[in-house]
Amino acid sequence: MIGEGGHYCSPFNCLLAVRKCNFKTYNSLNLNGGSKICKRIIALALGCSASLLGQGQNVTHHYQRYGVAEGLPSSEVYETLQDRKGYLWFATDAGVSRFNGYEFTNYTTNDGLTDNTVFHLYEDFKGRIWFLPYNSQLCYFENDSIYAYEHNHQLEAIIPANWIRSMAIDSAETIAFSGRRFGFGTLTKSGEFNYQTVMNKDTGMVTMHHHGGETLIYGLESVHGKRQDNINIFYGKNGVQTIVFSSVSTYDWAISKHSKFDQCLLFGVGGTLCWEEDGVFRTIAINDQVNGIYVDAFEQVWLAKYNDGVKVYASLNALFDGAPPLRYILTDKNVSNIYEDREGSIWLAVQNSGVYQIPNPHIEVHTLSNDELTNRVSGLYLDDDHQLYAGTFNGRVFKINRNNVEHLYTHPHGVTIYALQYFTNEQGERTLKRGKKLTATNGVVWKAFSKYLLAIDGTDTSRYFDRSNKEAPFNAVFEDANGTIWAGSNNGLHRYRNGKLEAITGDPKLGERVEDIDQLGDGTLLLATKSNGLLFWNNGLQRSMTELDGLTSNIIRDIYVDHEEDIWVATSNGLNRVIKQGDTYTVQNIKHMHGLPTNEVNRVVAHGDTLWAATNKGVVWFHKRYVQRNIIPPTLHINRISINEEEVTLQQTYELPHDRNYLEIAFTALSYRNHKVPYRYRLLHIDDAWIVGYARTVRYPSLAPGNYTFEVQAANEDGVWSETQRMTFKIYPPFWKTWWFIVLMAFAFMMGVLWLFRLRELKRSKKEAQARWLEQQKMNAIKSELKALRAQMNPHFTFNTLSAIQTAVNNNNTAEASKYIVLFATLIRKVLENSKHSHIKLEEELDMLRLYIELEQLRFSNRFAYTITVSKQLDTDYLEIPSMVIQPFVENAIIHGLAPKAKGGQLTLAVELNNDRLICTVKDNGIGRKQARKIKADKGLNHHSMATEITEGRMDLYQQEIGKEFSVNITDLVNEEGNAVGTEVELIFPVL
């Protein structure tokens, strides 16, 4: 790839040319006592190296070369084709290659080609790309695969060693083809074959052109069926008729590439070029064989010649009238094909040298020398006769015409020439004076130097404004339409008035470094600044333009106002055209990708619609109507999608299970000028904002279930965005997260719980009936009473928990409901199992308490924390206590102490052994019993908690049963100020 390269230009080397001054011709100017006439002022400057298509001192274009190193399969390239999708195809002697602007995809016989040497390419009405190889065995590309033509065996019998030169396919899929020699044939879709030998084998060849629905056949035919010096051209429509027009050539070569446009026919026969219009032929001898002919959008004629590169002519009439070429390109190359893509780039297929892309054939590059430093042009001057002059950093001065460059002068010390001023005395002698920026007014020549501003009047006296006055260093001097002198310095804008320089103030931006000054027709001054872009000043700052307004850089080196008041802005990052439209301005960027040899532009001048720009790689010429903003967006393709790192077939809509939710999407915009295409994309449902970048792949890992739409756009080199490409994705949730499954499970669980309670009630009723029937002893009655008390506890707790589950389900909180159900089911199972026993192991009681507390944590959204500590002396698997006797006190601590508290709640359960007593302490840091009773009273709740009374009753019964004392101590906790800070309950059990 051709890089931009070059040397850094210092701030003092980027200076304006004199071409924008209102220069006046003076009849006399007395210098050194003699009469001198100021003829012209030439302002010149320099930049860096240029990209060339020829040798030194040549008129050529910026280009991009692609060869084997860039990915082509071979340097021997025969033909180029752009398909309807926008991809470029290249036929070579080592297979075919498809190019998307980033990389080449190469195909050989390993991929289905019938021969690796492919001379020609053709796209049919179905979008299939046909390859015409050396062995005449046709094949085509379709759906990313290459297939051999099914009737190749018939072609092999007729044209064994003379490859098919051209082909066309009609809507019935009948193939019409011409061989390298001898004839023309057709093959229907069913294989019906027809071949016509139309000429003597010793003379002439055949070719064809498919234009719309018409197939045109051209060939050379001998006179009277034998080889002679004169041969005729025949022309047939649809292979039906042969018409002899005239004798045109003594060559018996094949007809070369041809073009049909505006009802004219243009083709080459060996070294003769033929132009047929309305049945009349004009011919011209080209001397060498013509490989290719192309007429571009501006009617310039491009001729590719055998081993002589490309010659470009202004028009067909200019060519046939014998006018010289406008320019020569690749003069030492054998260019086999010329092709223009949809962006207007010209592609030259070159044998043994690859492919050359000219991004804009209407931007010419004038190189001054083979020396890189000489091609760094720092300034331009266009005199009254529209003659262009240029100067370089190594002290050279050149005179530039459209087709040649003339070296005029070299400074003896090789210093950088910024501006020249020529004076002629009465004897015709010329004196050269140098400056940085120049202007002339009222017999005074002003020069801007790095260290001072110099004015030379007619008496050869000088006035200096130097650093001592703090106006220097000066960068520009300008005379406006009223004759006022303006100077630009590192300290801003200055005006010369009444023999003094005065600084223009009023806005901080006016104090910045001014590199150049120009003027609009309404008197507005334009100021090129080093950091603030372009300023508009008219007795005050009117507006400013920066990169935010579309400029390619805020560092401006030069400005120029043309005859239509378009403002041309030269920067270190390209050329800008500022166009006024009403009260607004639009900006057109012209950069390396548009055809400039480099983005470093130092100067710009114009005459009419013709522009010259001094760059660091030569002088650029173009007509501004030929360099327009590209309003055609690039063609954008989504070309690959991977799901869970597995590439899948491209389609518009995807429906995926929950575990196939890792997406990778690749896309490509086909733009051959801009090698850094900007993209913007978004995934609706996640983010509606566009994400802008240059990557061509985007990844979305672990997408949640839902509906998504992926959108992507791409912009061309002028910021025009393409149409949106879309893909939709629907990712289904797992079945256990679907609403119907959750509802079904909740219903099943509730039914199960109700069945369990019903079963338990039946068992309890049966036991009570048996107790009354058998009139058991008092102790059996006590045990039955204990079971009845436990049965009262279970519905109370179950009601609260099921209410919490119902709330979670109603709130569509499936995760919380699922957790509730699991914990509650486990607790119910333990309660039912332990309800059979009046005493259970301490470990089982603690497990049930943990489950209960965790359920209450979920119910109250984790508003409190808890800890359970057990003394290491205790064997929890051995010791037994009454079942569910601790739970009511834990419930009271949570419900009445911690639940009303907003946050920071803490529940502590401690179990320890003291002598022969088991002590269980339930402690909370809640609101206290007094405040809890007040809250209940405020709410009008007169319900008296039965849990404590039942527990106390149970403990009395246990005490009667075992003959040992149980006790409960409740303590209200207060702080130093006497405020309640919680409640502590101490349960004391005898060791059983």
PDB file of C-alpha atoms in Angstrom, residues 170-408:
ATOM      1  CA  ASP A 170     -29.823 -14.752 -22.250  1.00  0.00           C
ATOM      2  CA  SER A 171     -32.906 -15.188 -20.063  1.00  0.00           C
ATOM      3  CA  ALA A 172     -33.434 -18.735 -21.373  1.00  0.00           C
ATOM      4  CA  GLU A 173     -29.890 -19.532 -20.133  1.00  0.00           C
ATOM      5  CA  THR A 174     -28.608 -20.080 -23.657  1.00  0.00           C
ATOM      6  CA  ILE A 175     -24.886 -19.412 -23.715  1.00  0.00           C
ATOM      7  CA  ALA A 176     -23.488 -17.550 -26.715  1.00  0.00           C
ATOM      8  CA  PHE A 177     -19.706 -17.637 -26.996  1.00  0.00           C
ATOM      9  CA  SER A 178     -16.904 -16.741 -29.346  1.00  0.00           C
ATOM     10  CA  GLY A 179     -13.640 -18.603 -29.618  1.00  0.00           C
ATOM     11  CA  ARG A 180     -10.203 -17.084 -29.847  1.00  0.00           C
ATOM     12  CA  ARG A 181     -10.311 -18.033 -33.510  1.00  0.00           C
ATOM     13  CA  PHE A 182     -12.642 -19.203 -36.236  1.00  0.00           C
ATOM     14  CA  GLY A 183     -16.208 -18.908 -35.013  1.00  0.00           C
ATOM     15  CA  PHE A 184     -19.196 -18.268 -32.831  1.00  0.00           C
ATOM     16  CA  GLY A 185     -21.456 -20.764 -31.079  1.00  0.00           C
ATOM     17  CA  THR A 186     -24.433 -21.265 -28.788  1.00  0.00           C
ATOM     18  CA  LEU A 187     -25.354 -23.852 -26.194  1.00  0.00           C
ATOM     19  CA  THR A 188     -28.888 -24.099 -24.809  1.00  0.00           C
ATOM     20  CA  LYS A 189     -29.677 -25.034 -21.238  1.00  0.00           C
ATOM     21  CA  SER A 190     -30.595 -28.534 -22.370  1.00  0.00           C
ATOM     22  CA  GLY A 191     -27.288 -28.948 -24.230  1.00  0.00           C
ATOM     23  CA  GLU A 192     -28.344 -28.250 -27.830  1.00  0.00           C
ATOM     24  CA  PHE A 193     -25.175 -27.098 -29.573  1.00  0.00           C
ATOM     25  CA  ASN A 194     -24.717 -24.863 -32.604  1.00  0.00           C
ATOM     26  CA  TYR A 195     -21.317 -23.681 -33.847  1.00  0.00           C
ATOM     27  CA  GLN A 196     -20.526 -21.539 -36.877  1.00  0.00           C
ATOM     28  CA  THR A 197     -17.127 -21.234 -38.468  1.00  0.00           C
ATOM     29  CA  VAL A 198     -17.287 -17.785 -40.005  1.00  0.00           C
ATOM     30  CA  MET A 199     -13.805 -17.130 -41.312  1.00  0.00           C
ATOM     31  CA  ASN A 200     -10.659 -18.624 -42.733  1.00  0.00           C
ATOM     32  CA  LYS A 201      -8.460 -20.235 -40.103  1.00  0.00           C
ATOM     33  CA  ASP A 202      -5.433 -18.305 -41.293  1.00  0.00           C
ATOM     34  CA  THR A 203      -6.962 -14.922 -40.668  1.00  0.00           C
ATOM     35  CA  GLY A 204      -8.770 -12.997 -38.022  1.00  0.00           C
ATOM     36  CA  MET A 205     -10.389 -13.763 -34.719  1.00  0.00           C
ATOM     37  CA  VAL A 206     -13.810 -13.318 -33.143  1.00  0.00           C
ATOM     38  CA  THR A 207     -15.047 -11.464 -30.088  1.00  0.00           C
ATOM     39  CA  MET A 208     -18.436 -10.387 -28.804  1.00  0.00           C
ATOM     40  CA  HIS A 209     -20.050  -7.798 -26.586  1.00  0.00           C
ATOM     41  CA  HIS A 210     -23.257  -8.127 -24.592  1.00  0.00           C
ATOM     42  CA  HIS A 211     -25.087  -4.805 -24.336  1.00  0.00           C
ATOM     43  CA  GLY A 212     -28.438  -4.980 -22.561  1.00  0.00           C
ATOM     44  CA  GLY A 213     -30.546  -7.586 -24.326  1.00  0.00           C
ATOM     45  CA  GLU A 214     -28.484  -7.378 -27.517  1.00  0.00           C
ATOM     46  CA  THR A 215     -25.544  -9.589 -28.322  1.00  0.00           C
ATOM     47  CA  LEU A 216     -23.079  -7.997 -30.741  1.00  0.00           C
ATOM     48  CA  ILE A 217     -20.563 -10.171 -32.563  1.00  0.00           C
ATOM     49  CA  TYR A 218     -17.389  -8.751 -34.104  1.00  0.00           C
ATOM     50  CA  GLY A 219     -14.746 -10.496 -36.153  1.00  0.00           C
ATOM     51  CA  LEU A 220     -12.086 -10.211 -38.839  1.00  0.00           C
ATOM     52  CA  GLU A 221     -12.662 -11.955 -42.133  1.00  0.00           C
ATOM     53  CA  SER A 222     -10.353 -12.400 -45.096  1.00  0.00           C
ATOM     54  CA  VAL A 223     -11.315 -11.077 -48.509  1.00  0.00           C
ATOM     55  CA  HIS A 224     -12.300 -13.872 -50.936  1.00  0.00           C
ATOM     56  CA  GLY A 225     -11.498 -16.525 -48.314  1.00  0.00           C
ATOM     57  CA  LYS A 226      -7.722 -16.248 -48.338  1.00  0.00           C
ATOM     58  CA  ARG A 227      -5.049 -14.328 -46.494  1.00  0.00           C
ATOM     59  CA  GLN A 228      -4.522 -10.843 -47.907  1.00  0.00           C
ATOM     60  CA  ASP A 229      -3.248  -7.530 -46.654  1.00  0.00           C
ATOM     61  CA  ASN A 230      -6.750  -6.116 -46.452  1.00  0.00           C
ATOM     62  CA  ILE A 231      -9.302  -7.720 -44.150  1.00  0.00           C
ATOM     63  CA  ASN A 232     -12.890  -6.834 -43.452  1.00  0.00           C
ATOM     64  CA  ILE A 233     -14.780  -6.371 -40.235  1.00  0.00           C
ATOM     65  CA  PHE A 234     -18.041  -8.225 -39.821  1.00  0.00           C
ATOM     66  CA  TYR A 235     -20.701  -7.278 -37.342  1.00  0.00           C
ATOM     67  CA  GLY A 236     -23.598  -9.507 -36.403  1.00  0.00           C
ATOM     68  CA  LYS A 237     -26.610  -9.167 -34.130  1.00  0.00           C
ATOM     69  CA  ASN A 238     -27.548 -12.240 -32.112  1.00  0.00           C
ATOM     70  CA  GLY A 239     -25.247 -14.348 -34.245  1.00  0.00           C
ATOM     71  CA  VAL A 240     -27.637 -14.292 -37.174  1.00  0.00           C
ATOM     72  CA  GLN A 241     -26.274 -11.947 -39.781  1.00  0.00           C
ATOM     73  CA  THR A 242     -22.833 -11.114 -41.099  1.00  0.00           C
ATOM     74  CA  ILE A 243     -22.356  -7.609 -42.477  1.00  0.00           C
ATOM     75  CA  VAL A 244     -19.217  -6.418 -44.265  1.00  0.00           C
ATOM     76  CA  PHE A 245     -18.670  -2.736 -43.520  1.00  0.00           C
ATOM     77  CA  SER A 246     -15.293  -1.786 -44.916  1.00  0.00           C
ATOM     78  CA  SER A 247     -11.659  -2.651 -45.201  1.00  0.00           C
ATOM     79  CA  VAL A 248      -9.915  -1.046 -42.275  1.00  0.00           C
ATOM     80  CA  SER A 249      -6.569  -2.623 -41.519  1.00  0.00           C
ATOM     81  CA  THR A 250      -3.630  -4.647 -42.707  1.00  0.00           C
ATOM     82  CA  TYR A 251      -3.434  -6.400 -39.330  1.00  0.00           C
ATOM     83  CA  ASP A 252      -4.727  -9.921 -38.781  1.00  0.00           C
ATOM     84  CA  TRP A 253      -4.743  -9.692 -35.002  1.00  0.00           C
ATOM     85  CA  ALA A 254      -7.738 -10.311 -32.772  1.00  0.00           C
ATOM     86  CA  ILE A 255     -10.224  -7.571 -32.058  1.00  0.00           C
ATOM     87  CA  SER A 256      -9.285  -6.064 -28.688  1.00  0.00           C
ATOM     88  CA  LYS A 257     -11.507  -4.964 -25.831  1.00  0.00           C
ATOM     89  CA  HIS A 258     -14.213  -2.678 -27.034  1.00  0.00           C
ATOM     90  CA  SER A 259     -16.816  -0.298 -25.696  1.00  0.00           C
ATOM     91  CA  LYS A 260     -20.340   0.589 -26.784  1.00  0.00           C
ATOM     92  CA  PHE A 261     -21.682   3.948 -25.652  1.00  0.00           C
ATOM     93  CA  ASP A 262     -24.096   6.511 -27.021  1.00  0.00           C
ATOM     94  CA  GLN A 263     -24.797   4.236 -30.009  1.00  0.00           C
ATOM     95  CA  CYS A 264     -21.130   4.382 -30.996  1.00  0.00           C
ATOM     96  CA  LEU A 265     -18.831   1.423 -31.400  1.00  0.00           C
ATOM     97  CA  LEU A 266     -15.142   1.697 -30.508  1.00  0.00           C
ATOM     98  CA  PHE A 267     -12.669  -1.165 -30.864  1.00  0.00           C
ATOM     99  CA  GLY A 268      -9.115  -1.953 -31.765  1.00  0.00           C
ATOM    100  CA  VAL A 269      -7.719  -4.280 -34.394  1.00  0.00           C
ATOM    101  CA  GLY A 270      -4.052  -4.818 -33.662  1.00  0.00           C
ATOM    102  CA  GLY A 271      -2.464  -1.380 -34.044  1.00  0.00           C
ATOM    103  CA  THR A 272      -5.525   0.236 -35.590  1.00  0.00           C
ATOM    104  CA  LEU A 273      -8.287   1.907 -33.627  1.00  0.00           C
ATOM    105  CA  CYS A 274     -11.776   1.903 -35.175  1.00  0.00           C
ATOM    106  CA  TRP A 275     -14.684   4.187 -34.361  1.00  0.00           C
ATOM    107  CA  GLU A 276     -18.029   3.424 -35.963  1.00  0.00           C
ATOM    108  CA  GLU A 277     -20.942   5.811 -35.732  1.00  0.00           C
ATOM    109  CA  ASP A 278     -24.079   5.678 -37.874  1.00  0.00           C
ATOM    110  CA  GLY A 279     -22.448   3.095 -40.135  1.00  0.00           C
ATOM    111  CA  VAL A 280     -19.384   5.272 -40.829  1.00  0.00           C
ATOM    112  CA  PHE A 281     -15.923   4.108 -39.780  1.00  0.00           C
ATOM    113  CA  ARG A 282     -13.020   6.305 -38.742  1.00  0.00           C
ATOM    114  CA  THR A 283      -9.676   4.682 -38.179  1.00  0.00           C
ATOM    115  CA  ILE A 284      -6.336   5.754 -36.766  1.00  0.00           C
ATOM    116  CA  ALA A 285      -3.055   3.887 -36.550  1.00  0.00           C
ATOM    117  CA  ILE A 286      -1.826   3.497 -32.957  1.00  0.00           C
ATOM    118  CA  ASN A 287       1.395   1.686 -33.998  1.00  0.00           C
ATOM    119  CA  ASP A 288       1.234  -0.774 -31.126  1.00  0.00           C
ATOM    120  CA  GLN A 289      -1.333  -3.385 -30.239  1.00  0.00           C
ATOM    121  CA  VAL A 290      -4.247  -2.047 -28.174  1.00  0.00           C
ATOM    122  CA  ASN A 291      -5.093  -4.343 -25.243  1.00  0.00           C
ATOM    123  CA  GLY A 292      -7.950  -2.351 -23.834  1.00  0.00           C
ATOM    124  CA  ILE A 293     -10.141   0.673 -24.536  1.00  0.00           C
ATOM    125  CA  TYR A 294     -12.175   2.620 -22.033  1.00  0.00           C
ATOM    126  CA  VAL A 295     -14.171   5.860 -22.214  1.00  0.00           C
ATOM    127  CA  ASP A 296     -14.764   7.322 -18.775  1.00  0.00           C
ATOM    128  CA  ALA A 297     -17.684   9.364 -17.443  1.00  0.00           C
ATOM    129  CA  PHE A 298     -16.086  12.603 -18.714  1.00  0.00           C
ATOM    130  CA  GLU A 299     -15.551  11.187 -22.230  1.00  0.00           C
ATOM    131  CA  GLN A 300     -11.809  10.882 -21.832  1.00  0.00           C
ATOM    132  CA  VAL A 301     -10.424   7.929 -23.801  1.00  0.00           C
ATOM    133  CA  TRP A 302      -8.094   5.488 -22.048  1.00  0.00           C
ATOM    134  CA  LEU A 303      -5.997   3.214 -24.272  1.00  0.00           C
ATOM    135  CA  ALA A 304      -4.092   0.272 -22.766  1.00  0.00           C
ATOM    136  CA  LYS A 305      -1.222  -0.546 -25.121  1.00  0.00           C
ATOM    137  CA  TYR A 306       0.977  -3.600 -25.339  1.00  0.00           C
ATOM    138  CA  ASN A 307       4.110  -2.919 -23.237  1.00  0.00           C
ATOM    139  CA  ASP A 308       3.456   0.832 -23.423  1.00  0.00           C
ATOM    140  CA  GLY A 309       1.159   1.481 -20.469  1.00  0.00           C
ATOM    141  CA  VAL A 310      -1.906   3.696 -20.761  1.00  0.00           C
ATOM    142  CA  LYS A 311      -2.443   6.886 -22.756  1.00  0.00           C
ATOM    143  CA  VAL A 312      -5.309   9.196 -21.835  1.00  0.00           C
ATOM    144  CA  TYR A 313      -6.858  11.461 -24.489  1.00  0.00           C
ATOM    145  CA  ALA A 314      -9.194  14.392 -23.949  1.00  0.00           C
ATOM    146  CA  SER A 315     -11.940  12.922 -26.163  1.00  0.00           C
ATOM    147  CA  LEU A 316     -12.615  10.663 -29.132  1.00  0.00           C
ATOM    148  CA  ASN A 317     -12.377  13.603 -31.525  1.00  0.00           C
ATOM    149  CA  ALA A 318      -9.064  14.650 -30.006  1.00  0.00           C
ATOM    150  CA  LEU A 319      -7.753  11.099 -30.416  1.00  0.00           C
ATOM    151  CA  PHE A 320      -8.856  10.684 -34.025  1.00  0.00           C
ATOM    152  CA  ASP A 321      -7.755  14.210 -34.911  1.00  0.00           C
ATOM    153  CA  GLY A 322      -4.232  13.310 -33.850  1.00  0.00           C
ATOM    154  CA  ALA A 323      -4.037  15.389 -30.641  1.00  0.00           C
ATOM    155  CA  PRO A 324      -1.345  14.275 -28.177  1.00  0.00           C
ATOM    156  CA  PRO A 325      -2.342  12.408 -25.004  1.00  0.00           C
ATOM    157  CA  LEU A 326      -3.184  14.372 -21.880  1.00  0.00           C
ATOM    158  CA  ARG A 327      -0.989  12.071 -19.817  1.00  0.00           C
ATOM    159  CA  TYR A 328       0.904   8.781 -19.823  1.00  0.00           C
ATOM    160  CA  ILE A 329       0.490   6.134 -17.139  1.00  0.00           C
ATOM    161  CA  LEU A 330       2.716   3.103 -16.430  1.00  0.00           C
ATOM    162  CA  THR A 331       4.663   3.649 -19.611  1.00  0.00           C
ATOM    163  CA  ASP A 332       6.844   0.576 -19.087  1.00  0.00           C
ATOM    164  CA  LYS A 333       3.975  -1.831 -18.247  1.00  0.00           C
ATOM    165  CA  ASN A 334       1.787  -4.191 -20.260  1.00  0.00           C
ATOM    166  CA  VAL A 335      -1.716  -3.125 -19.177  1.00  0.00           C
ATOM    167  CA  SER A 336      -4.200  -5.811 -20.193  1.00  0.00           C
ATOM    168  CA  ASN A 337      -7.474  -4.296 -18.950  1.00  0.00           C
ATOM    169  CA  ILE A 338      -9.025  -0.979 -17.872  1.00  0.00           C
ATOM    170  CA  TYR A 339     -12.065  -1.021 -15.565  1.00  0.00           C
ATOM    171  CA  GLU A 340     -14.047   1.666 -13.697  1.00  0.00           C
ATOM    172  CA  ASP A 341     -15.848   0.652 -10.514  1.00  0.00           C
ATOM    173  CA  ARG A 342     -19.036   2.198  -9.134  1.00  0.00           C
ATOM    174  CA  GLU A 343     -17.134   4.695  -6.993  1.00  0.00           C
ATOM    175  CA  GLY A 344     -15.364   6.068 -10.066  1.00  0.00           C
ATOM    176  CA  SER A 345     -11.995   4.455  -9.365  1.00  0.00           C
ATOM    177  CA  ILE A 346     -10.035   3.169 -12.361  1.00  0.00           C
ATOM    178  CA  TRP A 347      -8.486  -0.308 -12.068  1.00  0.00           C
ATOM    179  CA  LEU A 348      -5.596  -1.251 -14.346  1.00  0.00           C
ATOM    180  CA  ALA A 349      -4.868  -4.973 -14.674  1.00  0.00           C
ATOM    181  CA  VAL A 350      -1.145  -5.223 -15.381  1.00  0.00           C
ATOM    182  CA  GLN A 351       0.654  -8.335 -16.507  1.00  0.00           C
ATOM    183  CA  ASN A 352       3.564  -9.198 -14.202  1.00  0.00           C
ATOM    184  CA  SER A 353       2.765  -6.260 -11.912  1.00  0.00           C
ATOM    185  CA  GLY A 354      -0.630  -6.871 -10.310  1.00  0.00           C
ATOM    186  CA  VAL A 355      -3.468  -4.350 -10.193  1.00  0.00           C
ATOM    187  CA  TYR A 356      -3.313  -0.555  -9.905  1.00  0.00           C
ATOM    188  CA  GLN A 357      -6.206   1.442  -8.487  1.00  0.00           C
ATOM    189  CA  ILE A 358      -6.545   5.147  -9.332  1.00  0.00           C
ATOM    190  CA  PRO A 359      -9.065   6.467  -6.751  1.00  0.00           C
ATOM    191  CA  ASN A 360      -9.890   9.561  -8.800  1.00  0.00           C
ATOM    192  CA  PRO A 361      -8.689   9.759 -12.418  1.00  0.00           C
ATOM    193  CA  HIS A 362      -9.644  13.434 -12.547  1.00  0.00           C
ATOM    194  CA  ILE A 363      -7.045  14.490  -9.991  1.00  0.00           C
ATOM    195  CA  GLU A 364      -3.654  14.829 -11.696  1.00  0.00           C
ATOM    196  CA  VAL A 365      -0.334  14.865  -9.883  1.00  0.00           C
ATOM    197  CA  HIS A 366       2.569  16.883 -11.331  1.00  0.00           C
ATOM    198  CA  THR A 367       5.890  15.600 -10.049  1.00  0.00           C
ATOM    199  CA  LEU A 368       8.802  17.995 -10.224  1.00  0.00           C
ATOM    200  CA  SER A 369      11.680  15.545  -9.984  1.00  0.00           C
ATOM    201  CA  ASN A 370      12.711  12.055  -9.000  1.00  0.00           C
ATOM    202  CA  ASP A 371      14.081  13.650  -5.830  1.00  0.00           C
ATOM    203  CA  GLU A 372      11.710  13.364  -2.874  1.00  0.00           C
ATOM    204  CA  LEU A 373      12.729  16.699  -1.363  1.00  0.00           C
ATOM    205  CA  THR A 374      12.150  18.549  -4.628  1.00  0.00           C
ATOM    206  CA  ASN A 375       8.619  17.186  -4.767  1.00  0.00           C
ATOM    207  CA  ARG A 376       7.835  18.815  -1.437  1.00  0.00           C
ATOM    208  CA  VAL A 377       6.100  21.933  -2.695  1.00  0.00           C
ATOM    209  CA  SER A 378       5.531  24.757  -0.240  1.00  0.00           C
ATOM    210  CA  GLY A 379       3.708  27.333  -2.350  1.00  0.00           C
ATOM    211  CA  LEU A 380       2.134  28.302  -5.662  1.00  0.00           C
ATOM    212  CA  TYR A 381       1.711  31.531  -7.611  1.00  0.00           C
ATOM    213  CA  LEU A 382      -0.604  32.100 -10.551  1.00  0.00           C
ATOM    214  CA  ASP A 383       0.276  35.217 -12.548  1.00  0.00           C
ATOM    215  CA  ASP A 384      -1.999  37.458 -14.598  1.00  0.00           C
ATOM    216  CA  ASP A 385      -1.511  35.205 -17.630  1.00  0.00           C
ATOM    217  CA  HIS A 386      -2.631  32.203 -15.560  1.00  0.00           C
ATOM    218  CA  GLN A 387       0.881  30.773 -15.618  1.00  0.00           C
ATOM    219  CA  LEU A 388       1.619  28.623 -12.579  1.00  0.00           C
ATOM    220  CA  TYR A 389       4.894  28.740 -10.652  1.00  0.00           C
ATOM    221  CA  ALA A 390       5.996  26.526  -7.798  1.00  0.00           C
ATOM    222  CA  GLY A 391       8.874  26.479  -5.321  1.00  0.00           C
ATOM    223  CA  THR A 392      10.403  23.857  -3.065  1.00  0.00           C
ATOM    224  CA  PHE A 393      12.125  23.535   0.270  1.00  0.00           C
ATOM    225  CA  ASN A 394      15.464  22.876  -1.384  1.00  0.00           C
ATOM    226  CA  GLY A 395      15.458  26.249  -3.128  1.00  0.00           C
ATOM    227  CA  ARG A 396      14.083  25.387  -6.582  1.00  0.00           C
ATOM    228  CA  VAL A 397      11.613  27.318  -8.693  1.00  0.00           C
ATOM    229  CA  PHE A 398       9.495  25.636 -11.398  1.00  0.00           C
ATOM    230  CA  LYS A 399       7.173  26.739 -14.161  1.00  0.00           C
ATOM    231  CA  ILE A 400       4.284  24.285 -14.519  1.00  0.00           C
ATOM    232  CA  ASN A 401       2.089  23.704 -17.558  1.00  0.00           C
ATOM    233  CA  ARG A 402      -0.600  21.052 -17.960  1.00  0.00           C
ATOM    234  CA  ASN A 403       1.747  18.614 -19.700  1.00  0.00           C
ATOM    235  CA  ASN A 404       5.228  19.580 -18.577  1.00  0.00           C
ATOM    236  CA  VAL A 405       7.331  21.061 -15.789  1.00  0.00           C
ATOM    237  CA  GLU A 406      10.209  23.507 -16.407  1.00  0.00           C
ATOM    238  CA  HIS A 407      12.950  24.216 -13.858  1.00  0.00           C
ATOM    239  CA  LEU A 408      13.613  27.988 -13.735  1.00  0.00           C
TER     240      LEU A 408
END
